[in-house]
Amino acid sequence: MKFATQTLLQIRMINFLKLFHSVFLIITLVLIPTGCGGLSKNERQAYYEKAIPVGQKYFHEHYDADVVFTDYDINLPNSSTMFLYGYVKNDQAIKVSLSLDIPSMEVRSGKGPEDFIKNERVRLRLTLNEAHNSNLSTNQDDSLT
């Protein structure tokens, strides 16, 4: 609306603000549904394919179990975490999951049924006891000579 008291500069400023408002509105309506630049389907698949060997190695080293991963979830842009879901190869009833950092592929944690998780703790204690006992026997052999 033009008033007789408005100068040409004021009219141009009002038109500029209307244009800015329209452009801002269009950009916002485009960015919100697209997730503000999240990963494409190909990028998600590439991360999944990189994470599978990392997850399999983790479960093999910590739980002495071969794992098959069947699904994944990536929490971008909320966090930089990827979740892998699967099962133990010999027993499909044992469901496991793993969380990793993206893009470093560093394992945050592995999860599974309580009995399966306790298996790692027992195995870890046995390994530590064996290492401790072998150090003691080596020290005793050294002291005898």
Tab-separated table of C-alpha atoms in Angstrom:
chain	number	residue	atom	x	y	z
A	1	MET	CA	0.000	0.000	0.000
A	2	LYS	CA	1.399	3.372	-0.967
A	3	PHE	CA	0.840	6.447	1.086
A	4	ALA	CA	1.464	9.957	-0.130
A	5	THR	CA	3.971	10.454	2.708
A	6	GLN	CA	6.196	7.477	1.713
A	7	THR	CA	9.377	8.276	-0.105
A	8	LEU	CA	10.688	6.335	-3.048
A	9	LEU	CA	13.389	4.789	-0.827
A	10	GLN	CA	10.787	3.488	1.626
A	11	ILE	CA	8.762	1.941	-1.195
A	12	ARG	CA	11.866	0.182	-2.566
A	13	MET	CA	12.747	-1.083	0.923
A	14	ILE	CA	9.257	-2.542	1.373
A	15	ASN	CA	9.461	-4.280	-2.017
A	16	PHE	CA	12.915	-5.671	-1.144
A	17	LEU	CA	11.617	-7.055	2.172
A	18	LYS	CA	8.673	-8.707	0.396
A	19	LEU	CA	11.047	-10.316	-2.103
A	20	PHE	CA	13.406	-11.464	0.694
A	21	HIS	CA	10.471	-12.938	2.618
A	22	SER	CA	9.281	-14.868	-0.444
A	23	VAL	CA	12.741	-16.249	-1.234
A	24	PHE	CA	13.316	-17.250	2.412
A	25	LEU	CA	9.948	-19.007	2.500
A	26	ILE	CA	10.686	-20.983	-0.681
A	27	ILE	CA	14.148	-22.034	0.535
A	28	THR	CA	12.733	-23.138	3.882
A	29	LEU	CA	9.984	-25.170	2.231
A	30	VAL	CA	12.568	-26.950	0.073
A	31	LEU	CA	15.137	-27.651	2.819
A	32	ILE	CA	12.852	-28.973	5.539
A	33	PRO	CA	11.419	-31.935	3.584
A	34	THR	CA	14.834	-32.899	2.190
A	35	GLY	CA	16.369	-33.192	5.659
A	36	CYS	CA	18.776	-30.299	5.317
A	37	GLY	CA	21.197	-32.159	3.113
A	38	GLY	CA	21.189	-35.656	4.668
A	39	LEU	CA	22.853	-38.622	3.001
A	40	SER	CA	21.651	-39.937	-0.306
A	41	LYS	CA	20.557	-43.562	-0.639
A	42	ASN	CA	23.864	-44.449	-2.340
A	43	GLU	CA	25.895	-42.792	0.439
A	44	ARG	CA	23.899	-44.660	3.086
A	45	GLN	CA	24.474	-47.951	1.265
A	46	ALA	CA	28.207	-47.224	0.972
A	47	TYR	CA	28.474	-46.601	4.740
A	48	TYR	CA	26.540	-49.823	5.385
A	49	GLU	CA	28.906	-51.817	3.190
A	50	LYS	CA	31.937	-50.290	4.962
A	51	ALA	CA	30.447	-51.003	8.404
A	52	ILE	CA	29.674	-54.699	7.870
A	53	PRO	CA	33.314	-55.949	8.056
A	54	VAL	CA	33.983	-53.665	11.035
A	55	GLY	CA	30.983	-55.094	12.886
A	56	GLN	CA	31.823	-58.674	12.016
A	57	LYS	CA	35.391	-58.201	13.248
A	58	TYR	CA	34.119	-56.642	16.510
A	59	PHE	CA	31.785	-59.539	17.310
A	60	HIS	CA	34.397	-62.100	16.305
A	61	GLU	CA	37.062	-60.542	18.567
A	62	HIS	CA	34.826	-59.765	21.564
A	63	TYR	CA	32.288	-62.600	21.494
A	64	ASP	CA	33.947	-65.233	19.287
A	65	ALA	CA	30.829	-65.196	17.122
A	66	ASP	CA	30.229	-64.899	13.400
A	67	VAL	CA	27.485	-62.370	12.750
A	68	VAL	CA	25.236	-61.656	9.771
A	69	PHE	CA	23.952	-58.085	9.511
A	70	THR	CA	20.573	-57.673	7.859
A	71	ASP	CA	19.558	-54.059	8.456
A	72	TYR	CA	20.914	-50.656	9.407
A	73	ASP	CA	19.849	-47.200	10.516
A	74	ILE	CA	21.723	-43.907	10.215
A	75	ASN	CA	20.776	-41.069	12.558
A	76	LEU	CA	21.921	-38.118	10.454
A	77	PRO	CA	21.613	-35.163	10.905
A	78	ASN	CA	20.644	-35.671	14.572
A	79	SER	CA	23.870	-37.492	15.422
A	80	SER	CA	26.723	-39.182	13.619
A	81	THR	CA	25.749	-42.705	14.658
A	82	MET	CA	25.033	-45.749	12.536
A	83	PHE	CA	23.288	-48.836	13.919
A	84	LEU	CA	23.697	-52.311	12.454
A	85	TYR	CA	21.176	-55.053	13.220
A	86	GLY	CA	21.651	-58.752	12.682
A	87	TYR	CA	21.973	-62.182	14.234
A	88	VAL	CA	24.589	-64.777	15.152
A	89	LYS	CA	25.289	-66.986	12.160
A	90	ASN	CA	24.902	-70.312	14.018
A	91	ASP	CA	21.786	-69.244	15.952
A	92	GLN	CA	19.375	-66.823	14.280
A	93	ALA	CA	17.464	-66.468	17.567
A	94	ILE	CA	20.375	-64.445	19.010
A	95	LYS	CA	19.744	-60.923	17.727
A	96	VAL	CA	22.616	-58.443	17.960
A	97	SER	CA	23.153	-54.773	17.233
A	98	LEU	CA	26.128	-52.508	16.948
A	99	SER	CA	26.524	-48.738	17.011
A	100	LEU	CA	29.326	-47.016	15.115
A	101	ASP	CA	30.515	-43.467	14.580
A	102	ILE	CA	30.283	-42.038	11.092
A	103	PRO	CA	32.613	-41.456	9.226
A	104	SER	CA	35.382	-42.947	11.433
A	105	MET	CA	33.621	-46.349	11.688
A	106	GLU	CA	34.730	-46.591	15.317
A	107	VAL	CA	32.578	-49.013	17.322
A	108	ARG	CA	30.674	-47.385	20.183
A	109	SER	CA	28.990	-50.485	21.575
A	110	GLY	CA	27.699	-53.935	20.762
A	111	LYS	CA	24.457	-55.302	22.151
A	112	GLY	CA	22.727	-58.629	22.347
A	113	PRO	CA	20.910	-60.956	24.754
A	114	GLU	CA	22.194	-60.937	28.333
A	115	ASP	CA	23.637	-64.474	28.150
A	116	PHE	CA	25.475	-63.594	24.943
A	117	ILE	CA	26.938	-60.401	26.457
A	118	LYS	CA	28.005	-62.220	29.646
A	119	ASN	CA	29.889	-64.676	27.431
A	120	GLU	CA	32.339	-61.883	26.577
A	121	ARG	CA	32.962	-61.040	30.220
A	122	VAL	CA	33.644	-64.677	31.139
A	123	ARG	CA	35.923	-65.153	28.130
A	124	LEU	CA	37.725	-61.876	28.888
A	125	ARG	CA	38.317	-62.901	32.516
A	126	LEU	CA	39.675	-66.280	31.398
A	127	THR	CA	42.013	-64.603	28.912
A	128	LEU	CA	43.252	-62.152	31.547
A	129	ASN	CA	43.802	-64.987	34.051
A	130	GLU	CA	45.727	-66.993	31.454
A	131	ALA	CA	47.906	-63.980	30.662
A	132	HIS	CA	48.487	-63.343	34.356
A	133	ASN	CA	49.385	-67.002	34.993
A	134	SER	CA	51.795	-67.092	32.053
A	135	ASN	CA	53.493	-63.926	33.362
A	136	LEU	CA	53.836	-65.538	36.788
A	137	SER	CA	55.362	-68.703	35.348
A	138	THR	CA	57.756	-66.640	33.227
A	139	ASN	CA	58.799	-64.625	36.274
A	140	GLN	CA	59.311	-67.793	38.332
A	141	ASP	CA	61.436	-69.304	35.529
A	142	ASP	CA	63.534	-66.127	35.439
A	143	SER	CA	64.053	-66.183	39.219
A	144	LEU	CA	65.209	-69.832	39.112
A	145	THR	CA	68.043	-69.100	36.711
